[in-house]
Short mmCIF file of C-alpha atoms in Angstrom, two decimals:
data_model
loop_
_atom_site.label_atom_id
_atom_site.label_comp_id
_atom_site.label_asym_id
_atom_site.label_seq_id
_atom_site.Cartn_x
_atom_site.Cartn_y
_atom_site.Cartn_z
CA MET A 1 -5.33 -23.68 33.16
CA LYS A 2 -1.56 -23.89 33.17
CA ASN A 3 0.66 -21.00 34.20
CA ALA A 4 2.59 -18.91 31.68
CA ASP A 5 5.30 -16.28 31.69
CA ILE A 6 3.10 -13.93 29.64
CA HIS A 7 -0.65 -13.59 29.23
CA ILE A 8 -1.63 -11.80 26.02
CA LEU A 9 -5.05 -10.16 25.82
CA GLY A 10 -6.40 -10.25 22.27
CA GLY A 11 -5.85 -12.67 19.39
CA GLY A 12 -5.50 -10.12 16.60
CA PRO A 13 -2.22 -9.53 14.72
CA ALA A 14 -0.82 -7.48 17.62
CA GLY A 15 -1.35 -10.32 20.11
CA LEU A 16 -0.26 -13.07 17.75
CA THR A 17 2.96 -11.30 16.75
CA ALA A 18 3.77 -10.71 20.42
CA GLY A 19 3.28 -14.44 20.98
CA TYR A 20 5.41 -15.22 17.92
CA TYR A 21 8.39 -13.30 19.27
CA ALA A 22 7.79 -14.62 22.80
CA LYS A 23 8.12 -18.13 21.42
CA LYS A 24 11.38 -17.17 19.68
CA LYS A 25 12.65 -16.12 23.11
CA GLU A 26 11.46 -19.46 24.54
CA LEU A 27 8.99 -17.76 26.86
CA SER A 28 5.76 -19.51 27.82
CA PHE A 29 2.60 -17.59 26.96
CA LEU A 30 -1.16 -17.82 26.55
CA ILE A 31 -3.29 -15.72 24.20
CA PHE A 32 -6.93 -14.96 25.05
CA GLU A 33 -9.27 -14.20 22.12
CA ALA A 34 -12.94 -13.36 22.70
CA GLY A 35 -14.12 -14.61 19.31
CA LYS A 36 -14.23 -17.97 17.58
CA GLN A 37 -11.41 -17.10 15.18
CA VAL A 38 -8.01 -15.44 15.52
CA GLY A 39 -7.11 -12.32 13.56
CA GLY A 40 -9.33 -9.64 15.08
CA ASN A 41 -10.17 -7.24 12.26
CA CYS A 42 -7.55 -8.92 10.07
CA ARG A 43 -9.46 -12.06 9.12
CA THR A 44 -10.59 -13.82 5.98
CA LEU A 45 -14.22 -14.91 5.95
CA GLN A 46 -15.99 -17.31 3.62
CA LEU A 47 -19.45 -17.12 2.07
CA TYR A 48 -20.11 -20.33 0.15
CA ASP A 49 -17.19 -20.56 -2.33
CA PHE A 50 -16.22 -16.89 -1.98
CA ARG A 51 -13.51 -15.52 0.32
CA PHE A 52 -13.12 -11.92 1.48
CA ASP A 53 -11.24 -10.03 4.16
CA THR A 54 -12.50 -7.87 6.99
CA GLY A 55 -11.03 -4.82 5.28
CA ALA A 56 -8.98 -4.02 2.18
CA HIS A 57 -5.87 -5.54 3.71
CA ARG A 58 -2.51 -5.97 2.03
CA PHE A 59 1.03 -6.53 3.21
CA HIS A 60 3.60 -3.93 2.21
CA ASP A 61 7.33 -4.62 2.05
CA LYS A 62 8.31 -1.85 4.48
CA GLY A 63 11.17 -3.66 6.18
CA PRO A 64 13.31 -6.62 5.08
CA ASP A 65 13.27 -8.32 8.50
CA VAL A 66 9.47 -8.31 8.77
CA THR A 67 9.00 -9.32 5.13
CA LYS A 68 11.33 -12.26 5.66
CA GLU A 69 9.32 -13.38 8.70
CA VAL A 70 6.08 -13.37 6.68
CA LEU A 71 7.73 -15.10 3.70
CA ASP A 72 9.05 -17.78 6.05
CA LEU A 73 5.53 -18.27 7.43
CA LEU A 74 3.71 -18.45 4.09
CA GLY A 75 6.31 -19.46 1.50
CA ASP A 76 4.74 -19.83 -1.96
CA ASP A 77 1.34 -18.91 -0.52
CA LEU A 78 2.43 -15.25 -0.38
CA LEU A 79 1.81 -13.65 -3.78
CA ARG A 80 3.38 -10.52 -5.21
CA VAL A 81 0.51 -8.38 -6.53
CA ASP A 82 0.39 -5.40 -8.85
CA ALA A 83 -3.11 -3.95 -8.85
CA PRO A 84 -4.01 -0.27 -9.15
CA SER A 85 -6.53 1.71 -7.13
CA GLU A 86 -8.83 4.50 -8.28
CA ILE A 87 -11.07 7.28 -6.97
CA PHE A 88 -14.60 7.58 -8.35
CA TYR A 89 -15.61 11.25 -8.41
CA GLN A 90 -18.27 13.01 -10.52
CA ASP A 91 -18.75 9.96 -12.76
CA LYS A 92 -15.05 9.60 -13.54
CA PHE A 93 -12.34 7.25 -12.31
CA TYR A 94 -9.08 8.88 -11.21
CA ARG A 95 -5.93 6.93 -10.46
CA PHE A 96 -4.94 6.71 -6.83
CA PRO A 97 -2.53 7.96 -5.63
CA LEU A 98 -3.27 10.94 -7.86
CA ASN A 99 -1.42 10.80 -11.15
CA LEU A 100 -0.57 14.02 -12.96
CA SER A 101 -1.07 12.85 -16.53
CA ASP A 102 -4.38 11.28 -15.48
CA LEU A 103 -5.60 14.58 -14.01
CA VAL A 104 -4.57 16.43 -17.16
CA GLU A 105 -6.49 13.95 -19.30
CA LYS A 106 -9.72 14.09 -17.28
CA MET A 107 -9.97 17.66 -15.93
CA GLN A 108 -10.78 20.87 -17.75
CA ILE A 109 -7.87 23.23 -18.32
CA LYS A 110 -9.43 25.92 -16.11
CA THR A 111 -9.57 23.42 -13.22
CA LEU A 112 -5.94 22.45 -13.78
CA LEU A 113 -4.89 26.09 -13.78
CA LYS A 114 -6.89 26.66 -10.59
CA ILE A 115 -5.05 23.75 -8.95
CA ALA A 116 -1.71 25.23 -9.99
CA SER A 117 -2.74 28.66 -8.70
CA ASP A 118 -3.91 27.16 -5.39
CA LYS A 119 -0.56 25.49 -4.89
CA LEU A 120 1.33 28.71 -5.66
CA HIS A 121 -0.56 30.52 -2.90
CA SER A 122 -0.99 27.68 -0.41
CA GLY A 123 1.52 28.96 2.16
CA HIS A 124 3.84 25.98 2.62
CA ASN A 125 5.57 27.40 5.69
CA ARG A 126 2.47 28.01 7.79
CA GLN A 127 1.79 25.89 10.86
CA SER A 128 -1.18 23.54 10.51
CA ASN A 129 -3.34 23.08 13.61
CA ASN A 130 -5.73 20.53 12.09
CA PHE A 131 -6.09 18.27 9.08
CA LYS A 132 -8.14 20.75 7.06
CA GLU A 133 -5.45 23.42 7.35
CA LEU A 134 -2.78 20.87 6.45
CA ALA A 135 -4.67 19.60 3.38
CA LEU A 136 -5.38 23.10 2.08
CA ARG A 137 -1.79 24.18 2.65
CA ARG A 138 -0.23 21.12 1.09
CA TYR A 139 -2.56 20.47 -1.86
CA GLY A 140 -4.56 23.67 -2.38
CA LYS A 141 -8.32 24.22 -2.13
CA THR A 142 -9.36 22.67 -5.47
CA LEU A 143 -7.57 19.33 -5.08
CA ALA A 144 -8.22 19.05 -1.34
CA GLU A 145 -11.97 19.61 -1.64
CA ARG A 146 -12.35 17.16 -4.53
CA PHE A 147 -10.37 14.23 -3.24
CA LEU A 148 -9.25 14.66 0.36
CA LEU A 149 -11.46 16.67 2.70
CA ASN A 150 -14.77 15.10 1.70
CA TYR A 151 -13.36 11.58 1.85
CA SER A 152 -11.76 12.19 5.25
CA GLU A 153 -15.05 13.46 6.70
CA LYS A 154 -16.83 10.31 5.52
CA LEU A 155 -14.07 8.04 6.80
CA TRP A 156 -13.60 9.58 10.25
CA GLY A 157 -17.13 10.94 10.82
CA LEU A 158 -16.04 14.45 11.83
CA PRO A 159 -15.49 17.79 10.08
CA THR A 160 -11.86 17.93 8.97
CA HIS A 161 -11.09 21.00 11.11
CA ARG A 162 -11.68 18.72 14.13
CA LEU A 163 -9.32 16.00 12.88
CA SER A 164 -5.67 15.84 13.87
CA THR A 165 -2.91 16.26 11.30
CA ALA A 166 -1.87 12.74 12.39
CA ILE A 167 -4.41 11.23 9.96
CA SER A 168 -2.37 12.48 6.98
CA GLY A 169 0.00 10.17 5.13
CA ASN A 170 2.20 10.05 2.03
CA ARG A 171 -0.50 9.09 -0.44
CA LEU A 172 -0.24 12.31 -2.49
CA LYS A 173 3.52 12.52 -2.21
CA GLY A 174 5.00 13.39 -5.59
CA LEU A 175 2.30 15.87 -6.59
CA ASP A 176 4.69 18.79 -6.35
CA LEU A 177 4.07 22.10 -8.10
CA ARG A 178 7.00 21.88 -10.51
CA SER A 179 6.02 18.52 -11.98
CA PHE A 180 2.35 19.53 -12.03
CA LEU A 181 3.06 22.66 -14.08
CA ARG A 182 5.39 20.75 -16.42
CA THR A 183 2.68 18.20 -17.11
CA THR A 184 -0.09 20.77 -17.51
CA MET A 185 1.75 23.28 -19.69
CA LEU A 186 4.22 21.15 -21.64
CA GLY A 187 2.40 17.84 -21.86
CA SER A 188 5.36 16.03 -20.33
CA PRO A 189 4.03 13.40 -17.89
CA GLN A 190 6.02 13.07 -14.70
CA ASN A 191 4.12 10.49 -12.76
CA PRO A 192 4.72 9.85 -9.07
CA ILE A 193 5.60 6.35 -8.02
CA HIS A 194 2.49 4.33 -7.41
CA LEU A 195 2.57 3.89 -3.66
CA ASP A 196 -0.20 1.32 -3.28
CA GLY A 197 -0.17 -0.69 -6.50
CA SER A 198 2.51 -3.25 -5.61
CA PHE A 199 2.23 -5.34 -2.46
CA TYR A 200 2.20 -8.85 -1.03
CA TYR A 201 -1.01 -10.79 -0.46
CA PRO A 202 -1.66 -14.35 0.77
CA LYS A 203 -3.13 -16.77 -1.76
CA GLN A 204 -6.32 -17.42 0.24
CA GLY A 205 -6.73 -14.07 1.96
CA ILE A 206 -5.06 -11.93 4.60
CA GLY A 207 -6.32 -14.29 7.30
CA MET A 208 -3.64 -16.77 6.27
CA ILE A 209 -1.11 -14.62 8.15
CA PRO A 210 -2.79 -14.82 11.59
CA ASP A 211 -3.74 -18.45 10.89
CA ARG A 212 -0.12 -19.39 10.15
CA LEU A 213 1.02 -17.45 13.21
CA CYS A 214 -1.47 -19.43 15.28
CA GLU A 215 -0.25 -22.69 13.74
CA CYS A 216 3.35 -21.71 14.47
CA LEU A 217 2.54 -20.82 18.08
CA GLY A 218 0.59 -23.99 18.74
CA TYR A 219 -3.20 -24.02 18.92
CA GLU A 220 -3.09 -24.94 22.59
CA GLN A 221 -1.49 -21.56 23.32
CA VAL A 222 -4.44 -19.62 21.84
CA LYS A 223 -7.65 -19.73 23.87
CA LEU A 224 -10.65 -18.88 21.67
CA GLU A 225 -13.95 -17.66 23.14
CA HIS A 226 -12.06 -16.45 26.21
CA GLN A 227 -13.25 -12.91 26.80
CA VAL A 228 -11.38 -10.78 29.33
CA SER A 229 -13.93 -9.58 31.90
CA ARG A 230 -11.73 -7.92 34.53
CA LEU A 231 -8.15 -6.93 35.23
CA ILE A 232 -7.58 -7.12 38.97
CA HIS A 233 -4.69 -5.01 40.20
CA GLN A 234 -2.95 -4.36 43.50
CA ASP A 235 0.15 -2.37 44.51
CA GLY A 236 0.99 -1.25 40.96
CA ARG A 237 0.73 -4.70 39.37
CA ILE A 238 -1.90 -6.63 37.49
CA LYS A 239 -2.52 -9.46 39.93
CA SER A 240 -4.99 -11.58 37.96
CA ILE A 241 -7.38 -11.58 35.01
CA VAL A 242 -10.96 -12.84 34.94
CA ILE A 243 -12.12 -14.73 31.84
CA ASN A 244 -15.77 -15.03 30.79
CA ASN A 245 -16.84 -13.59 34.16
CA LYS A 246 -15.97 -16.82 35.98
CA ILE A 247 -12.36 -17.98 35.62
CA GLU A 248 -9.71 -16.05 37.56
CA ILE A 249 -6.09 -16.57 36.50
CA GLU A 250 -3.06 -15.26 38.35
CA VAL A 251 -0.59 -13.53 36.03
CA CYS A 252 3.06 -12.59 35.98
CA THR A 253 3.30 -10.37 32.88
CA VAL A 254 0.40 -9.07 30.77
CA ILE A 255 0.45 -7.76 27.19
CA ASN A 256 -2.71 -5.88 26.30
CA THR A 257 -3.94 -5.31 22.72
CA LEU A 258 -7.57 -4.54 23.59
CA PRO A 259 -9.03 -1.05 22.93
CA LEU A 260 -7.56 1.43 25.39
CA THR A 261 -10.89 2.82 26.63
CA LEU A 262 -12.33 -0.69 27.08
CA THR A 263 -9.28 -1.79 29.04
CA LEU A 264 -9.75 1.13 31.43
CA LYS A 265 -13.27 -0.09 32.22
CA LEU A 266 -12.01 -3.62 32.94
CA LEU A 267 -9.78 -2.51 35.79
CA ALA A 268 -10.71 -3.50 39.33
CA PRO A 269 -10.48 -1.43 41.43
CA SER A 270 -11.75 1.21 39.01
CA PRO A 271 -9.34 3.94 37.85
CA PRO A 272 -9.69 7.60 38.94
CA VAL A 273 -12.95 9.19 37.77
CA GLU A 274 -11.12 11.90 35.82
CA LEU A 275 -9.52 9.24 33.64
CA CYS A 276 -12.91 7.64 33.02
CA ASP A 277 -14.22 11.04 31.97
CA ILE A 278 -11.35 11.36 29.48
CA ALA A 279 -12.06 7.87 28.15
CA ASP A 280 -15.71 8.78 27.57
CA THR A 281 -14.63 11.55 25.16
CA ILE A 282 -12.50 9.18 23.04
CA ARG A 283 -14.19 7.38 20.19
CA TYR A 284 -13.53 4.45 17.90
CA ARG A 285 -14.99 4.15 14.42
CA HIS A 286 -17.01 1.03 13.62
CA LEU A 287 -17.08 -0.56 10.17
CA LEU A 288 -19.91 -2.13 8.19
CA LEU A 289 -18.97 -4.56 5.44
CA CYS A 290 -21.53 -5.12 2.68
CA VAL A 291 -20.56 -8.24 0.72
CA PHE A 292 -21.97 -9.04 -2.73
CA CYS A 293 -21.11 -12.32 -4.47
CA LEU A 294 -21.76 -11.73 -8.17
CA ASN A 295 -22.27 -13.95 -11.17
CA ARG A 296 -19.88 -11.95 -13.34
CA ASN A 297 -16.21 -12.35 -14.08
CA SER A 298 -15.19 -9.05 -12.50
CA PHE A 299 -16.40 -5.67 -11.34
CA SER A 300 -13.15 -3.83 -12.09
CA THR A 301 -9.40 -4.41 -12.33
CA ASN A 302 -8.68 -2.36 -9.21
CA ALA A 303 -7.45 -3.47 -5.82
CA SER A 304 -9.62 -0.71 -4.29
CA ILE A 305 -11.96 2.07 -5.42
CA TYR A 306 -12.50 5.11 -3.19
CA PHE A 307 -15.70 7.16 -3.02
CA PRO A 308 -15.28 10.68 -1.56
CA SER A 309 -18.77 11.96 -2.53
CA GLU A 310 -21.60 11.99 0.02
CA GLU A 311 -24.01 10.51 -2.54
CA PHE A 312 -22.44 7.11 -1.83
CA PRO A 313 -22.87 5.65 1.68
CA PHE A 314 -19.65 3.64 1.32
CA THR A 315 -16.09 4.95 1.32
CA ARG A 316 -14.27 2.08 -0.35
CA LEU A 317 -14.88 -0.96 -2.55
CA TYR A 318 -12.43 -3.82 -2.89
CA GLU A 319 -12.53 -6.90 -5.06
CA PRO A 320 -10.59 -9.79 -3.48
CA LYS A 321 -9.89 -11.69 -6.72
CA ASN A 322 -7.82 -8.71 -7.92
CA ARG A 323 -5.52 -9.54 -5.03
CA SER A 324 -5.65 -13.31 -5.54
CA PRO A 325 -7.54 -15.36 -8.16
CA TYR A 326 -8.19 -17.99 -5.47
CA MET A 327 -10.70 -15.75 -3.67
CA SER A 328 -13.63 -16.44 -6.04
CA PRO A 329 -14.82 -19.28 -8.30
CA GLU A 330 -13.90 -19.00 -11.96
CA GLY A 331 -16.19 -16.63 -13.86
CA GLN A 332 -17.56 -15.10 -10.64
CA THR A 333 -16.43 -12.42 -8.21
CA VAL A 334 -17.10 -10.93 -4.79
CA ILE A 335 -17.00 -7.23 -3.91
CA VAL A 336 -16.91 -5.72 -0.44
CA LEU A 337 -18.08 -2.19 0.36
CA GLU A 338 -16.98 -0.45 3.56
CA ILE A 339 -19.23 1.90 5.49
CA PRO A 340 -17.54 3.57 8.50
CA CYS A 341 -19.95 4.77 11.17
CA PHE A 342 -20.48 5.32 14.88
CA SER A 343 -22.77 3.11 16.93
CA ASP A 344 -25.50 5.80 17.01
CA ASN A 345 -25.62 5.98 13.19
CA VAL A 346 -28.85 4.62 11.67
CA LEU A 347 -26.78 2.49 9.28
CA TRP A 348 -25.21 0.54 12.16
CA THR A 349 -28.60 -0.82 13.28
CA MET A 350 -30.27 -0.97 9.85
CA SER A 351 -31.65 -4.35 8.81
CA GLU A 352 -29.60 -6.43 6.39
CA ALA A 353 -32.25 -6.25 3.66
CA THR A 354 -32.63 -2.47 3.89
CA LEU A 355 -28.89 -1.92 3.92
CA GLN A 356 -28.43 -4.22 0.91
CA ALA A 357 -31.01 -2.29 -1.11
CA LYS A 358 -29.50 1.07 -0.20
CA VAL A 359 -25.95 0.04 -1.07
CA TRP A 360 -26.93 -1.76 -4.27
CA GLU A 361 -28.85 1.28 -5.53
CA SER A 362 -25.76 3.45 -5.02
CA LEU A 363 -23.48 0.85 -6.58
CA CYS A 364 -25.56 0.82 -9.76
CA ARG A 365 -24.68 4.50 -10.23
CA VAL A 366 -21.04 3.48 -10.57
CA LYS A 367 -21.49 0.65 -13.06
CA LEU A 368 -24.44 -0.87 -14.91
CA LEU A 369 -25.46 -3.94 -12.91
CA ASN A 370 -28.41 -6.30 -12.85
CA SER A 371 -29.85 -7.54 -9.57
CA ASP A 372 -30.05 -11.02 -11.14
CA GLU A 373 -26.25 -11.11 -10.88
CA ILE A 374 -26.39 -11.23 -7.08
CA LEU A 375 -25.67 -14.78 -5.93
CA HIS A 376 -25.27 -14.06 -2.20
CA TYR A 377 -25.27 -11.06 0.12
CA GLN A 378 -24.04 -10.68 3.68
CA THR A 379 -23.42 -7.85 6.17
CA HIS A 380 -20.63 -7.89 8.75
CA ARG A 381 -20.26 -5.45 11.64
CA LEU A 382 -16.75 -4.74 12.95
CA PRO A 383 -16.80 -2.70 16.19
CA TYR A 384 -13.75 -0.67 17.25
CA ALA A 385 -12.29 -0.87 13.73
CA TYR A 386 -9.93 2.07 14.26
CA PRO A 387 -9.48 5.01 16.64
CA VAL A 388 -10.69 8.50 15.72
CA LEU A 389 -7.77 10.91 15.82
CA GLU A 390 -9.33 14.23 16.83
CA VAL A 391 -7.43 17.45 17.41
CA GLY A 392 -5.87 17.19 20.87
CA PHE A 393 -6.22 13.41 21.10
CA GLU A 394 -2.50 13.04 21.82
CA GLU A 395 -2.81 14.74 25.21
CA LYS A 396 -5.82 12.63 26.22
CA ILE A 397 -4.20 9.39 25.15
CA SER A 398 -0.91 10.25 26.84
CA GLN A 399 -2.74 10.66 30.17
CA LEU A 400 -4.35 7.23 29.82
CA ILE A 401 -1.15 5.54 28.68
CA HIS A 402 0.77 7.20 31.53
CA TYR A 403 -1.72 5.68 33.95
CA PHE A 404 -1.30 2.20 32.47
CA GLU A 405 2.48 2.56 32.54
CA GLN A 406 2.28 2.67 36.33
CA PHE A 407 1.52 -1.06 36.30
CA GLU A 408 4.99 -2.55 36.21
CA ASN A 409 3.90 -5.84 34.63
CA LEU A 410 1.50 -4.47 31.98
CA TYR A 411 2.55 -3.69 28.38
CA LEU A 412 0.43 -2.08 25.64
CA THR A 413 0.81 -2.88 21.97
CA GLY A 414 -1.31 -2.70 18.81
CA ARG A 415 -3.53 -0.23 17.03
CA SER A 416 -6.43 -0.11 19.50
CA SER A 417 -4.36 -0.25 22.66
CA LEU A 418 -1.88 2.45 21.65
CA PHE A 419 -4.47 4.46 19.71
CA ARG A 420 -2.30 4.52 16.59
CA TYR A 421 -3.22 3.82 12.99
CA LEU A 422 -0.77 0.95 12.51
CA HIS A 423 -0.43 -1.40 9.52
CA LEU A 424 0.35 -5.11 9.51
CA HIS A 425 4.10 -4.69 9.07
CA ASP A 426 4.06 -2.17 11.95
CA LEU A 427 2.40 -4.74 14.22
CA PHE A 428 5.20 -7.25 13.64
CA LYS A 429 7.73 -4.59 14.64
CA ALA A 430 5.64 -3.60 17.66
CA GLY A 431 5.30 -7.22 18.82
CA LYS A 432 9.04 -7.76 18.59
CA LYS A 433 9.76 -4.49 20.41
CA THR A 434 7.35 -5.38 23.21
CA ILE A 435 8.97 -8.78 23.85
CA GLU A 436 12.45 -7.21 23.78
CA HIS A 437 11.26 -4.66 26.34
CA ILE A 438 9.94 -7.42 28.59
CA THR A 439 13.07 -9.55 28.38
CA HIS A 440 15.39 -6.61 29.00
CA SER A 441 13.48 -5.12 31.92
#
């Protein structure tokens, strides 16, 4: 195998974008991907004539430079999409992000007044030590318990008092007390800007982005079915990598996008035992995808539907054709239901038939469906889908990252390697920053 300036571990968006910017700098590189397809957990899969993504992916215009790069890659194949999302709670659909006039229309007046009272007494200036405290302080008990705390526990698999405030975002931004009271008392809707309803999406699925990146890089630069088995180091440098337990390759510079805790276990010689003990306490959440191809025109008009209640095993449903009409045959649709879980959860090892029956039974409580409509069903398991951000995780992760920073020719980038909940536009920025760091060091 030929030499390269940079060896990139992982063929997901983080590795591919690093390769993309390395090529712009005219650096030679090789990307090693363990699977048969690039994209990591950002792929588009196909079941007969139906396409679906490994997650409810979308591309947000969060920076003109990155958006231009993606537009240059995809051209007319990148669609501008306006599709709403909703929350299904107690047999009602609520707009997401929460919309004041929608809440007024669907909630009893006593509940609305309780929400207003909660927000008056929520203590905005108090310090929040965990996500539960933050949610209660920012949104009040009534709203937080209905739409935020229960969903977060299902998504992350831990009680919310054990979750870091880092899991919070801007999704309920705009639900301030003044506008809420104006809407409730005066009937004057003041709706927040819909944060998720407008986005970019590739014509044939999110996997077109990593596929076009791969095409741009040159297929010979991306080595599929090349699993990293060991990272051999000496004198503060990564000396070589071992692929598929048999091929050893000397390296100059290494960019790692693999999960941080997994990377620690690949090191030879092994790292200090205290770091291994820290790594054993850090967890990643796995994701089950339950895919139903249906003989019906549509399930809903939403990009995504969220399910905070425990009665549903899934947290989110997305319908790809609401992102692009090219994802399903005419008159038919495909829906994907996400079930986050840990590897010791019974759902993770449940048979496909049993899981299908369980999910379908729950789905029929949302909308009247007939099992005769099912054309195809498939289950996909995505390990290490995203890191679990527990209270105090920052200190643990900083110790591990500090250890890796001692290797002068090793660079970390990407969601799993940096233990950050990054989006696709963030990964482009991170890839560019990593290459700039390498070329300037």
